[in-house]
Short mmCIF file of C-alpha atoms and ligand atoms in Angstrom, two decimals:
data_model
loop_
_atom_site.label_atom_id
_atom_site.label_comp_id
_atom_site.label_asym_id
_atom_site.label_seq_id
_atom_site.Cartn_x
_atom_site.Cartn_y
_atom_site.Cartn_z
CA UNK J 104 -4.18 13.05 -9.31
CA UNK J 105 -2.34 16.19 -9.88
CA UNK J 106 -0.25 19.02 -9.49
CA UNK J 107 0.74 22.57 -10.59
CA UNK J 108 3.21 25.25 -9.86
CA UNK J 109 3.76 27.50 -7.05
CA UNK J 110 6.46 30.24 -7.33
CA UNK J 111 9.69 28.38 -8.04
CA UNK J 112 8.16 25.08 -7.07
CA UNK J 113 6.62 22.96 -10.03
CA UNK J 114 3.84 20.16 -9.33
CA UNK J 115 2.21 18.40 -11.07
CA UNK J 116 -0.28 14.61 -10.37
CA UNK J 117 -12.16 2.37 -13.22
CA UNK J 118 -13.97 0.60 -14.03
CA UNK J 119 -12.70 -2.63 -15.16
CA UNK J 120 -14.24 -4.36 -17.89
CA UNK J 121 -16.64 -7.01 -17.49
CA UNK J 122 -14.67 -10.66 -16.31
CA UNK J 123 -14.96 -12.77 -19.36
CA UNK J 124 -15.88 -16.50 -18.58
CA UNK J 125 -12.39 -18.09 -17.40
CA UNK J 126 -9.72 -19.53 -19.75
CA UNK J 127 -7.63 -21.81 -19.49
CA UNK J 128 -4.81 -19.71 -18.81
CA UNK J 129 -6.52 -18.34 -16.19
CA UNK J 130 -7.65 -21.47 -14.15
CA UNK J 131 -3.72 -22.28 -14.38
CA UNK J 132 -2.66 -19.02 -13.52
CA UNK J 133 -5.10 -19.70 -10.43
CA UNK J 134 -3.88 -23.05 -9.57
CA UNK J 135 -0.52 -21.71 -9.20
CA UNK J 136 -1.46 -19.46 -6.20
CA UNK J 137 0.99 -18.14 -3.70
CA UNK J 138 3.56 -19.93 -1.71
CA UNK J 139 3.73 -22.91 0.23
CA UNK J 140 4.62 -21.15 3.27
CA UNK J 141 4.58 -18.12 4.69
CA UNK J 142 6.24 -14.94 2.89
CA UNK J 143 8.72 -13.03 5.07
CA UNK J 144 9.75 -9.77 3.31
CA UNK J 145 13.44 -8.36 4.39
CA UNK J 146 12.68 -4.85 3.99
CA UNK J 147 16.65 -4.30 3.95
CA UNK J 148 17.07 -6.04 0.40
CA UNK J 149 15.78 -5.10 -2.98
CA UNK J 150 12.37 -7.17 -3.02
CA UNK J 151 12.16 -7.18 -7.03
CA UNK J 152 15.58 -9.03 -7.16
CA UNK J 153 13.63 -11.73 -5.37
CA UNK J 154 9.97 -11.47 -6.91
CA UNK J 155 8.48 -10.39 -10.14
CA UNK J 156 5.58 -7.56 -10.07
CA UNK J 157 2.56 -9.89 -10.96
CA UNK J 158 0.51 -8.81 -14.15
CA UNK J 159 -2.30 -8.57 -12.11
CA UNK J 160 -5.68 -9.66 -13.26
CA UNK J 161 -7.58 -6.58 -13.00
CA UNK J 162 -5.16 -4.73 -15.81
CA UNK J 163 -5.63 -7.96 -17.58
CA UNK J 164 -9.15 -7.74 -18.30
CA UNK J 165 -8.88 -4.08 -19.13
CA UNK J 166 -6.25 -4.88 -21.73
CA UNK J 167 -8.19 -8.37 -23.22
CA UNK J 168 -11.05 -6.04 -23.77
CA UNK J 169 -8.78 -3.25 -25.49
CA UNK J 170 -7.46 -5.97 -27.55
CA UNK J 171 -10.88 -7.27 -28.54
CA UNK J 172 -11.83 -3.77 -30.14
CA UNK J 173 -9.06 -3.17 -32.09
CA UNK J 174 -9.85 -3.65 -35.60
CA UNK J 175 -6.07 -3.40 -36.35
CA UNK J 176 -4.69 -6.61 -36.46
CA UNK J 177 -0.86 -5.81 -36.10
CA UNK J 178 -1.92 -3.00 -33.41
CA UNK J 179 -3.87 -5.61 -31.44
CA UNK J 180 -1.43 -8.24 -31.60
CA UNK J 181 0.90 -5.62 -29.77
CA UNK J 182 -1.58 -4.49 -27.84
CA UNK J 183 -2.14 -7.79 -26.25
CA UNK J 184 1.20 -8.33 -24.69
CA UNK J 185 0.34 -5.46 -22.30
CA UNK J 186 -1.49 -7.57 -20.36
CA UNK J 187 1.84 -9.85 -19.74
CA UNK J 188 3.31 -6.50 -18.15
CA UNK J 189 3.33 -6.36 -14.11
CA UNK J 190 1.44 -3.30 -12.77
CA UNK J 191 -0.22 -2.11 -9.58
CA UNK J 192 -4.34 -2.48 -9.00
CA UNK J 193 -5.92 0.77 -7.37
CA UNK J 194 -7.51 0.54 -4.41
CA UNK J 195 -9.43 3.66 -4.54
CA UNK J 196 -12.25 3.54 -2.81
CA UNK J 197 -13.88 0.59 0.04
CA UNK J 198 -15.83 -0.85 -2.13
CA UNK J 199 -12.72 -1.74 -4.04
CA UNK J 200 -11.21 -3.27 -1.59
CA UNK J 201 -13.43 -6.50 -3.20
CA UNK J 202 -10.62 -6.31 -5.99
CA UNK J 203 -7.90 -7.94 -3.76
CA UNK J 204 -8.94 -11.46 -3.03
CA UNK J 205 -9.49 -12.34 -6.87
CA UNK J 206 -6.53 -10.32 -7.03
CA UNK J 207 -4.11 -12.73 -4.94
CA UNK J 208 -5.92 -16.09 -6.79
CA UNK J 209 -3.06 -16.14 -9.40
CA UNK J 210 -0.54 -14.52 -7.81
CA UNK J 211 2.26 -17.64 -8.28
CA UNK J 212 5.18 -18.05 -5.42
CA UNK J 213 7.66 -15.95 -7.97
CA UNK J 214 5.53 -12.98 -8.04
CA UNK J 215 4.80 -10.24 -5.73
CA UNK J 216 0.96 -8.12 -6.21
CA UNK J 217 1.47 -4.14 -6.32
CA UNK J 218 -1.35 -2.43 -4.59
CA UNK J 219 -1.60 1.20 -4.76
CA UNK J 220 -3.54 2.37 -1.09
CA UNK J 221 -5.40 5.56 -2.36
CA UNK J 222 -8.56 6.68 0.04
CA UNK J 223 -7.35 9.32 2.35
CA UNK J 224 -9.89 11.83 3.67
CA UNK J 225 -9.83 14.74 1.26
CA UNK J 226 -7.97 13.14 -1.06
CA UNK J 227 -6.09 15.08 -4.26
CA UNK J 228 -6.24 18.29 -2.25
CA UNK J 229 -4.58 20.43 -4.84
CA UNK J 230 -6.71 19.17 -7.96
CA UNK J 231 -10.21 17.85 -8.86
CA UNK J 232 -9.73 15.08 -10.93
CA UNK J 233 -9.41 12.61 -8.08
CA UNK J 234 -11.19 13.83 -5.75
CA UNK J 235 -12.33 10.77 -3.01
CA UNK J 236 -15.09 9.24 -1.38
CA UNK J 237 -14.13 10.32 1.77
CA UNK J 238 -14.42 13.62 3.18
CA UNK J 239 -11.88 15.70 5.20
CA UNK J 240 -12.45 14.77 9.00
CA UNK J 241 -13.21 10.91 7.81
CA UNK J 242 -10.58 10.21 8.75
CA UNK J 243 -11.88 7.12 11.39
CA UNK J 244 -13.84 5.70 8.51
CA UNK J 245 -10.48 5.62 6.61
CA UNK J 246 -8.70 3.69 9.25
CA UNK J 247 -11.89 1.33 10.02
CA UNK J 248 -13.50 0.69 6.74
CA UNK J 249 -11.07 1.13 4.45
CA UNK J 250 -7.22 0.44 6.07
CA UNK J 251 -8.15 -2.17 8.62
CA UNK J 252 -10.20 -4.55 6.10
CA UNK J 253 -7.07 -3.95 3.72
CA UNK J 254 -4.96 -5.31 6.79
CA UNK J 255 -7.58 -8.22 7.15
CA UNK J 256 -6.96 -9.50 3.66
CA UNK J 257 -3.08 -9.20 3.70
CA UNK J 258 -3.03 -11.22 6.87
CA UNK J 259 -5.27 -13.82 5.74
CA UNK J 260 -3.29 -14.21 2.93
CA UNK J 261 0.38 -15.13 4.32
CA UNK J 262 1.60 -17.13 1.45
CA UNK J 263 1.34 -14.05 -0.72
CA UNK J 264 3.73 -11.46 -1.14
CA UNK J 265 2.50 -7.22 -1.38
CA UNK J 266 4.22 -4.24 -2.78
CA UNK J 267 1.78 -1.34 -1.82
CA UNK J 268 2.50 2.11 -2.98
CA UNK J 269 0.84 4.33 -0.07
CA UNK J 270 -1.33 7.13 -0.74
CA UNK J 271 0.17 8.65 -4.06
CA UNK J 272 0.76 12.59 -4.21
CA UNK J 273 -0.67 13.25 -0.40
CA UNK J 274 2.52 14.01 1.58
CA UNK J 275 3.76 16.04 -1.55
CA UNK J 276 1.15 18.36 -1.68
CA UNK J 277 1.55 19.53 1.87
CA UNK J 278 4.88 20.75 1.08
CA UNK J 279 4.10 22.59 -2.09
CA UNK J 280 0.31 23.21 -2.09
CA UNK J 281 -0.07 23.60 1.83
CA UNK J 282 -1.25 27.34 0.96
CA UNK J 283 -4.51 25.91 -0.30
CA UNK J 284 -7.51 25.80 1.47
CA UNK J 285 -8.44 22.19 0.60
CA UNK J 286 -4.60 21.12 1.48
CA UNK J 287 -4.52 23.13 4.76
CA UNK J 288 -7.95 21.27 5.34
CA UNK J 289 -6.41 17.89 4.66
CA UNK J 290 -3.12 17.92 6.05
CA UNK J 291 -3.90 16.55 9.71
CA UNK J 292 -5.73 13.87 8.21
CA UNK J 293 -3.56 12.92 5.91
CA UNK J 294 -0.39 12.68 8.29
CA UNK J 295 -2.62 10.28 10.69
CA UNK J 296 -3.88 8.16 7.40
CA UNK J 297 -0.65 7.71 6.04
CA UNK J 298 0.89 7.36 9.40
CA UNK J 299 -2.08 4.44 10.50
CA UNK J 300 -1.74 2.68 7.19
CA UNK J 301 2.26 2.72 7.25
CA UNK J 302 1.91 1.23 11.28
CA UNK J 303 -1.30 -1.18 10.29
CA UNK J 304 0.28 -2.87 6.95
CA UNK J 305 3.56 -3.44 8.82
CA UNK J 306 3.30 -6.83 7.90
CA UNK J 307 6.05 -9.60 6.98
CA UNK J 308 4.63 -10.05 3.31
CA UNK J 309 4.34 -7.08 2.71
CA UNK J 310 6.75 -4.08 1.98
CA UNK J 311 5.59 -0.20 1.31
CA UNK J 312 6.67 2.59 -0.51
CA UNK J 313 5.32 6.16 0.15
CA UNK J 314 5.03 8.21 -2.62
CA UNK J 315 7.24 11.55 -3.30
CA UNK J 316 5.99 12.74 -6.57
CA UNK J 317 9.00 13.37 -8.69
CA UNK J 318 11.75 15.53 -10.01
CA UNK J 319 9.51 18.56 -11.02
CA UNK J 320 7.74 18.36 -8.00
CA UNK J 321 9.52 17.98 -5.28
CA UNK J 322 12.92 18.05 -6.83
CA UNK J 323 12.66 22.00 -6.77
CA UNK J 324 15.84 23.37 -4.33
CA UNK J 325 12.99 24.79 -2.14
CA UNK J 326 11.16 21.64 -1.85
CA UNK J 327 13.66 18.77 -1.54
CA UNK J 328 14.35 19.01 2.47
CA UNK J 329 10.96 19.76 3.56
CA UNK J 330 9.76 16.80 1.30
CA UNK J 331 12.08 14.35 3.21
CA UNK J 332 11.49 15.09 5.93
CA UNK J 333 7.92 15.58 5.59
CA UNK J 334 7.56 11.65 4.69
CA UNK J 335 10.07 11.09 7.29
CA UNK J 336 8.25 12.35 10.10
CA UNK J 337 4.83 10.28 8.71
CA UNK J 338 7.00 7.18 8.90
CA UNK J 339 8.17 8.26 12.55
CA UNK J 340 4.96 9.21 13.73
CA UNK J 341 4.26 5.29 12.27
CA UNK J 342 6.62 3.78 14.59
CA UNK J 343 9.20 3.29 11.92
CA UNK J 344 7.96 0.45 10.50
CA UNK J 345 9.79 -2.55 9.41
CA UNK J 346 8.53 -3.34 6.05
CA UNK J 347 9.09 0.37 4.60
CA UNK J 348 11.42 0.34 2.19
CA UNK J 349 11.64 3.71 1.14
CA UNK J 350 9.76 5.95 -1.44
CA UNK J 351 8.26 5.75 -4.81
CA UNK J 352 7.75 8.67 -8.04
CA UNK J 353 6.41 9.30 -11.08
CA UNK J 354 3.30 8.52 -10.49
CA UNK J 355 1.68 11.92 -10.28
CA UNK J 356 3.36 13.18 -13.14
CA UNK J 357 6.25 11.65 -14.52
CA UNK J 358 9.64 12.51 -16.28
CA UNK J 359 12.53 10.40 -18.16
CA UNK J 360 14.90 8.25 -16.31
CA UNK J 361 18.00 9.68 -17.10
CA UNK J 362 17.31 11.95 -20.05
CA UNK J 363 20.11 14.15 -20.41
CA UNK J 364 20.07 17.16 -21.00
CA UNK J 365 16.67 16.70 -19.00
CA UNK J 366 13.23 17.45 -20.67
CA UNK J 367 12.97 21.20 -18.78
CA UNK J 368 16.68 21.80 -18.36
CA UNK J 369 16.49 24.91 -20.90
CA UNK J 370 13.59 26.65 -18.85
CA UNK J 371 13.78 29.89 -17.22
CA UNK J 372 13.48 28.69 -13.89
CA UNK J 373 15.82 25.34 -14.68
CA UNK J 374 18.35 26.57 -12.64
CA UNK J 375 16.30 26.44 -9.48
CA UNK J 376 15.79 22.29 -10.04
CA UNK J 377 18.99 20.50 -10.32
CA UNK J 378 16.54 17.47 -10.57
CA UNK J 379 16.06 17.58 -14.15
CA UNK J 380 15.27 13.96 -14.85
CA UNK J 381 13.96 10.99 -12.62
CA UNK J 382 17.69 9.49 -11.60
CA UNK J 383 18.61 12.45 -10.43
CA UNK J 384 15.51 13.06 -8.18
CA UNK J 385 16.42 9.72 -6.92
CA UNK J 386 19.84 9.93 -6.38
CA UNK J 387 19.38 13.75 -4.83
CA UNK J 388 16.23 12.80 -2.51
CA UNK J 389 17.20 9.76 -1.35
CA UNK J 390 20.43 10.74 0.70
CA UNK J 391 18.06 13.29 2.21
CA UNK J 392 15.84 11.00 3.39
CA UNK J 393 18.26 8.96 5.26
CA UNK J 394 19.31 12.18 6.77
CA UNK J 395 16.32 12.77 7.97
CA UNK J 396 16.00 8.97 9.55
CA UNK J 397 14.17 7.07 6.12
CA UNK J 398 14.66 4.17 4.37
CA UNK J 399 15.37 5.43 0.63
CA UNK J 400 15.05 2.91 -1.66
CA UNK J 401 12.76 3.78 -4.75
CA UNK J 402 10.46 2.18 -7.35
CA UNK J 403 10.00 4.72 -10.47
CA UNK J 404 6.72 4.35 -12.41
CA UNK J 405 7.72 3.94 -16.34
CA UNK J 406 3.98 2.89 -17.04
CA UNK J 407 3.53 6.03 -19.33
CA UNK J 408 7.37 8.08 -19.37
CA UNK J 409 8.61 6.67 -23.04
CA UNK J 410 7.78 9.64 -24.82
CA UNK J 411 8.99 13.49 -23.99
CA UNK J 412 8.67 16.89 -25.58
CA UNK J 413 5.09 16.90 -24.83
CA UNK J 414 4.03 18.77 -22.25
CA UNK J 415 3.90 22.34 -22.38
CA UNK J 416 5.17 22.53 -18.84
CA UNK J 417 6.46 20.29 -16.17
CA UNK J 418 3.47 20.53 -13.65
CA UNK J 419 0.87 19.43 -16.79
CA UNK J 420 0.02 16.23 -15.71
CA UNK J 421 -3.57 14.65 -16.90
CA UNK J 422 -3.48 13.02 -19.96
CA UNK J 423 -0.60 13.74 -21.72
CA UNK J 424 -1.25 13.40 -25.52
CA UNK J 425 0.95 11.34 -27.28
CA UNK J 426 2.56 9.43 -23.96
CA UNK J 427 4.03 5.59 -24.81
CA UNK J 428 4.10 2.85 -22.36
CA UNK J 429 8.19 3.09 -20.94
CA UNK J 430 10.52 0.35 -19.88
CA UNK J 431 8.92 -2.77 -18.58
CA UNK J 432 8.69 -3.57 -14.89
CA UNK J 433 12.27 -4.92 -14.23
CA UNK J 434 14.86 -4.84 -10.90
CA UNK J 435 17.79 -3.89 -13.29
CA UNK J 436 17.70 0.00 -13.00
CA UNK J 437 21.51 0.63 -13.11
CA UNK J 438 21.12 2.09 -9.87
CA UNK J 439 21.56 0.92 -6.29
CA UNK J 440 18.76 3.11 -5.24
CA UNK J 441 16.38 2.05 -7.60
CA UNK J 442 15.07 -1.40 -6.54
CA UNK J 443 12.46 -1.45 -9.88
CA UNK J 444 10.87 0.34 -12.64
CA UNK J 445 7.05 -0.96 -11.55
CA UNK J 446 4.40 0.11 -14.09
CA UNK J 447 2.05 2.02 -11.47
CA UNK J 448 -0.77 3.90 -13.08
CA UNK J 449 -2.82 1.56 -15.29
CA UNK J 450 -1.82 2.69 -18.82
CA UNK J 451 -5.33 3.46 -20.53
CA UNK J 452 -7.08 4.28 -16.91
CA UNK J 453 -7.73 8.07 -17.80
CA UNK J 454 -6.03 10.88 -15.11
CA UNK J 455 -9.04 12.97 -15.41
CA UNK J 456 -12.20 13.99 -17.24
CA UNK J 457 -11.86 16.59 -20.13
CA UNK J 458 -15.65 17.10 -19.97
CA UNK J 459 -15.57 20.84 -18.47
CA UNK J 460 -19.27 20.38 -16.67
CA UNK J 461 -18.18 17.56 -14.17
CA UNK J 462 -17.91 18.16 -10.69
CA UNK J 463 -14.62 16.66 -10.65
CA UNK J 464 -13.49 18.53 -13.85
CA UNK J 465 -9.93 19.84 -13.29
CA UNK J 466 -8.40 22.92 -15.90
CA UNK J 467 -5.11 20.70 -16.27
CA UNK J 468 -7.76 18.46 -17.85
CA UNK J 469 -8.52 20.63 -20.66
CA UNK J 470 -5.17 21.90 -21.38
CA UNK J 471 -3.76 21.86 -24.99
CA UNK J 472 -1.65 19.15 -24.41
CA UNK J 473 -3.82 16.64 -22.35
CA UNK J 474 -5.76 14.40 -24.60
CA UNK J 475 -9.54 14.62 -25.40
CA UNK J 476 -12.10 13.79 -24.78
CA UNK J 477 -10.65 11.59 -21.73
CA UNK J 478 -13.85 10.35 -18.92
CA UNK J 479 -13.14 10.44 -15.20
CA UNK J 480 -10.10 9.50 -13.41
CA UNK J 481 -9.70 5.63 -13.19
CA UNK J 482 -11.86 5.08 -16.15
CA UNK J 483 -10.77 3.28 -19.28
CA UNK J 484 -9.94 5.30 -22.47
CA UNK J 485 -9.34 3.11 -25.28
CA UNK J 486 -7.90 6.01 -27.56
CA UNK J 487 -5.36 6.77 -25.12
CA UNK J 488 -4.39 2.89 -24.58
CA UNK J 489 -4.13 2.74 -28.39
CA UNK J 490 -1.61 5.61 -28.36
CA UNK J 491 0.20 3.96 -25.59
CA UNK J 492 1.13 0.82 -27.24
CA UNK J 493 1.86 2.82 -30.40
CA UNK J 494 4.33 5.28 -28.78
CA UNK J 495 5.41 2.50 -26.45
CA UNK J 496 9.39 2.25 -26.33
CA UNK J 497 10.39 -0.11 -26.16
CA UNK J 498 7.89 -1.00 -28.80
CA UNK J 499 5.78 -4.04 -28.23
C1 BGC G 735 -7.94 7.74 -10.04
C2 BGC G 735 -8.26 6.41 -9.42
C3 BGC G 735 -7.68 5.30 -10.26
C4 BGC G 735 -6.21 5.54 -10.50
C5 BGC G 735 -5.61 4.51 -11.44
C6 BGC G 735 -6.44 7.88 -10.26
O1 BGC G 735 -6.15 9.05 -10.94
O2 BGC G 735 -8.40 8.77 -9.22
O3 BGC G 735 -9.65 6.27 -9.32
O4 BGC G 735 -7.87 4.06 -9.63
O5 BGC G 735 -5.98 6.80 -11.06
O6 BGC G 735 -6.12 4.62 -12.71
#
């Protein structure tokens, strides 16, 4: 994932561990499995007052392993309650589309399963770090092989409910980074992708969020109307689907909640961004949407935003030495246009490899204040997860 600037506009942006032989947690967890009749979303309410985001299993066994190498004991036993914290699994390429049955087993009535839909043709146009599997023009083999199996599962799985996050940082980019080559490239497909997952997962258990990076992305004055309505007309070209809700941020880069004076506000070019921390991006972007015919309701990632004063500047996104896990998943944001604060990106999965050979080795990567050595995007880095729950606030 990424970003970076452009003029007066900022931007910004796994392996799982091996399944240990079931507890007895776990075959209970199982045993408590979905509802006993179907789910049946109202897209018009705040889901998360009604379900909890399920710590799903995947994060689970990433964390249990964490744990089981920390030599630490006081670290570890903190450590260990990440596991308890709701967060979304990453479906990032077909094959790990396999992640989502064993996914749903333990998924209990109260709960609802964040899935983050990340495969678009071309994908992380304006970085290298995440580059895809699929190349620009695949875009039937995204709809075929990767969406349509995705709509399979959901379907056969009624008694469930789904929060998916759709297609992080794609619909941003082509409104700041559409002067690229690889962006100009991508855009086409990544209008129909978006557009033919929004229309295929229209589904009563399930409700979507599209991603609309955040405050120092497209919270710039330039950027904030052609961002909304740049999702908007995705989600009209959809069909306006039912189950959208409205948008989600800081995923690709993140900022405070409601820091104030926000974390940038005494930059240069501060006074073009009246979006100086996450609230306000909300609060600012989300009238525009409606304007512009879009359910705006948002979920704000605070997997990794405890900590500020760290980056160097707003568009640094991979890495970010000395991050902390934030607030825990919850429906109480203080604000009626803030359903949640979700945990999105797996805290420990790395943004990016620091290893300056790789093909998908990205210069934001290497910067002074993105942590090293880090391995490829998705991967786990147990240094980093160690400096999350230390800098975690609230602690753990
Ligand atoms: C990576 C994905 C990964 C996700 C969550 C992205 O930056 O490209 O492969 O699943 O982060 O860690």
């Amino acid at each position: 994932m990424k970003f970076q600037y452009s003029a007066l506009l900022a931007l910004a942006a796994s392996a799982y561990a091996a399944p240990p032989t079931q507890s007895i947690k776990e075959v209970a967890r199982q045993a408590s499995a979905g509802c006993s009749s179907a789910v049946t979303i109202d897209a018009s309410t705040n889901p998360f007052k009604k379900y909890t985001l399920h710590p799903n299993t995947f994060y689970r066994k990433e964390v249990e392993a964490a744990v089981a190498a920390i030599t630490d004991s006081s670290l570890a036993a903190s450590a260990a309650k990440v596991a308890d914290v709701g967060s979304f699994l990453w479906i990032d390429t077909i094959a790990n589309i396999a992640k989502v049955e064993p996914a749903i087993a333990d998924v209990p009535c109260t709960n609802i399963l964040g899935l983050v839909i990340y495969d678009l043709p071309g994908r992380d146009c304006a970085a290298k770090a995440s580059n895809g599997e699929l190349k620009v023009g695949e875009i039937d083999k995204y709809k075929s092989q990767y969406i349509d199996p995705i709509v399979t599962l959901l379907k056969a799985h009624p008694n469930t409910a789904f929060a998916l996050l759709i297609e992080p940082d794609s619909l941003p980019n082509l409104v700041t980074n559409a002067d690229l080559t690889t962006c100009k490239d991508s855009a086409s497909g990544y209008e129909e992708g978006v557009a033919y997952a929004l229309k295929s997962l229209n589904l009563p258990n399930v409700v979507m969020y599209i991603d609309a990076g955040h405050g120092g992305w497209l919270g710039w004055d330039a950027n904030l109307k052609p961002g909304a309505q740049g999702l908007a007309k995705v989600y009209k070209a959809a069909g306006s689907p039912k189950q959208v809700r409205g948008f989600s941020t800081n995923t690709a880069g993140w900022n405070a909640w409601d820091q104030s004076p926000g974390e940038f506000s005494t930059a240069s070019d501060a006074k073009y961004n009246k979006c100086q921390n996450e609230k306000i991006y909300v609060d600012t972007f989300a009238p525009l949407l409606k304007a512009a015919g879009m359910p705006n309701h948002a979920i704000i990632d605070t997997g990794r935003n405890a900590v500020t004063g760290l980056r160097k500047e707003w568009g640094d996104w991979c890495n970010v030495a000395g991050a902390g896990f934030g607030v825990r998943p919850t429906a109480d944001t203080g604000d009626e246009l803030a359903d949640a604060f979700v945990w999105i990106k797996p805290g420990g999965e790395s943004d990016g490899t620091s290893d300056s050979s790789a093909t998908r080795y990205d210069s934001f990567c290497g910067k002074d204040d993105a942590f090293k050595p880090s391995p490829e995007a998705g991967t786990w880095n147990q240094a980093y997860f160690e400096a999350l729950v230390k800098n975690a606030k609230p602690a753990f």
